[in-house]
Amino acid sequence: HGCFPEEKILGTWFRVDVSYDTDTAKVEQSDNIADTVSYVDVVDVIRQEMEQSSHVIEHLARRIVTRMQITFPDISNIKVKIAKQHPPVGSEIASVSVEISA
C-alpha cells in the first residue's frame, strides 16, 4: 500500500488494530466458539483486504470496516486503525495512522 514507487517495490510494514461490539451473552454460557464472532474469522477478513493494494490507508481502513459489516452482521461500533510503520517521509517517524469508525 502506498503512493510512492519505492513503497510498491520495497513494501511497508503495517499494524492493524480492530475493535467492535457484539452480544456475548450466549457464548458466555455455552463456551462454544460457534456462538460468537471468532477473531480467527475477523483476522481472515483483515488479511484478505490487506492483500489488495491501496494507495492510501484511509481507503484500506474503509474497505475493512465495510467488509466486516457485511461479513459479521451481529457486530456494531467497528473501529479500524491502520498504522504505517516507518513511512517514507524523509524523517524518522515511527508510524502514521488513521482510524475509521462505523
Short mmCIF file of C-alpha atoms in Angstrom, two decimals:
data_model
loop_
_atom_site.label_atom_id
_atom_site.label_comp_id
_atom_site.label_asym_id
_atom_site.label_seq_id
_atom_site.Cartn_x
_atom_site.Cartn_y
_atom_site.Cartn_z
CA HIS A 1 0.00 0.00 0.00
CA GLY A 2 1.24 3.46 -0.75
CA CYS A 3 1.56 6.15 -3.37
CA PHE A 4 5.33 6.17 -3.77
CA PRO A 5 7.08 3.77 -6.19
CA GLU A 6 9.58 2.66 -3.52
CA GLU A 7 6.71 1.56 -1.27
CA LYS A 8 5.41 -0.71 -4.00
CA ILE A 9 8.89 -2.16 -4.64
CA LEU A 10 10.23 -2.47 -1.09
CA GLY A 11 6.97 -2.96 0.73
CA THR A 12 5.93 -1.47 4.05
CA TRP A 13 5.03 -2.78 7.50
CA PHE A 14 1.58 -2.08 8.91
CA ARG A 15 -0.16 -2.54 12.23
CA VAL A 16 -3.92 -3.07 12.19
CA ASP A 17 -6.00 -2.69 15.35
CA VAL A 18 -9.69 -3.59 15.27
CA SER A 19 -12.38 -3.30 17.90
CA TYR A 20 -16.12 -3.90 17.76
CA ASP A 21 -19.13 -4.58 19.94
CA THR A 22 -21.17 -7.77 19.83
CA ASP A 23 -23.60 -9.54 22.14
CA THR A 24 -21.62 -12.17 24.04
CA ALA A 25 -24.38 -13.43 26.35
CA LYS A 26 -24.82 -16.75 24.53
CA VAL A 27 -21.12 -17.64 24.29
CA GLU A 28 -20.56 -16.65 27.91
CA GLN A 29 -22.89 -19.51 28.88
CA SER A 30 -22.07 -22.05 26.17
CA ASP A 31 -18.28 -21.67 25.88
CA ASN A 32 -18.79 -22.58 22.21
CA ILE A 33 -16.96 -20.56 19.55
CA ALA A 34 -19.89 -21.05 17.16
CA ASP A 35 -21.89 -18.73 19.44
CA THR A 36 -19.71 -15.68 18.85
CA VAL A 37 -17.76 -13.76 16.23
CA SER A 38 -14.50 -15.66 16.01
CA TYR A 39 -11.44 -13.42 15.95
CA VAL A 40 -9.88 -16.01 13.63
CA ASP A 41 -12.57 -15.13 11.07
CA VAL A 42 -12.08 -11.40 11.73
CA VAL A 43 -8.33 -11.74 11.13
CA ASP A 44 -9.02 -13.64 7.91
CA VAL A 45 -11.18 -10.77 6.59
CA ILE A 46 -8.49 -8.27 7.51
CA ARG A 47 -5.78 -10.37 5.86
CA GLN A 48 -7.81 -10.62 2.64
CA GLU A 49 -8.30 -6.85 2.49
CA MET A 50 -4.64 -6.17 3.34
CA GLU A 51 -3.62 -8.34 0.37
CA GLN A 52 -5.41 -5.95 -2.02
CA SER A 53 -3.31 -2.91 -2.85
CA SER A 54 -4.48 0.60 -1.98
CA HIS A 55 -2.80 3.95 -2.49
CA VAL A 56 -3.91 5.33 0.88
CA ILE A 57 -4.57 3.71 4.24
CA GLU A 58 -7.86 5.61 4.62
CA HIS A 59 -9.28 3.67 1.68
CA LEU A 60 -7.94 0.40 3.06
CA ALA A 61 -9.44 1.04 6.51
CA ARG A 62 -12.85 1.85 4.99
CA ARG A 63 -12.72 -1.38 2.94
CA ILE A 64 -12.03 -3.39 6.11
CA VAL A 65 -14.90 -1.70 8.00
CA THR A 66 -17.32 -2.28 5.13
CA ARG A 67 -16.29 -5.91 4.69
CA MET A 68 -16.67 -6.54 8.43
CA GLN A 69 -20.16 -5.02 8.41
CA ILE A 70 -21.17 -7.32 5.56
CA THR A 71 -19.47 -10.46 6.87
CA PHE A 72 -20.45 -10.08 10.54
CA PRO A 73 -23.93 -8.54 10.78
CA ASP A 74 -24.02 -9.12 14.57
CA ILE A 75 -21.26 -6.61 15.28
CA SER A 76 -21.52 -2.84 15.73
CA ASN A 77 -19.33 0.12 16.65
CA ILE A 78 -16.46 -1.08 14.49
CA LYS A 79 -13.15 0.77 14.72
CA VAL A 80 -10.25 0.01 12.41
CA LYS A 81 -6.90 1.70 12.97
CA ILE A 82 -4.12 1.19 10.45
CA ALA A 83 -0.61 2.42 11.22
CA LYS A 84 2.07 2.53 8.54
CA GLN A 85 5.36 1.75 10.25
CA HIS A 86 8.35 3.96 9.35
CA PRO A 87 6.71 5.79 6.44
CA PRO A 88 9.00 7.16 3.71
CA VAL A 89 8.52 10.85 4.53
CA GLY A 90 12.14 11.97 4.73
CA SER A 91 12.20 11.93 8.52
CA GLU A 92 12.49 9.35 11.28
CA ILE A 93 8.85 8.84 12.21
CA ALA A 94 7.80 5.61 13.92
CA SER A 95 4.39 5.49 12.26
CA VAL A 96 1.46 7.38 10.84
CA SER A 97 -2.06 6.10 11.34
CA VAL A 98 -5.71 6.58 10.55
CA GLU A 99 -8.76 5.31 12.41
CA ILE A 100 -12.12 4.75 10.73
CA SER A 101 -15.30 4.03 12.70
CA ALA A 102 -18.76 2.83 11.77
#
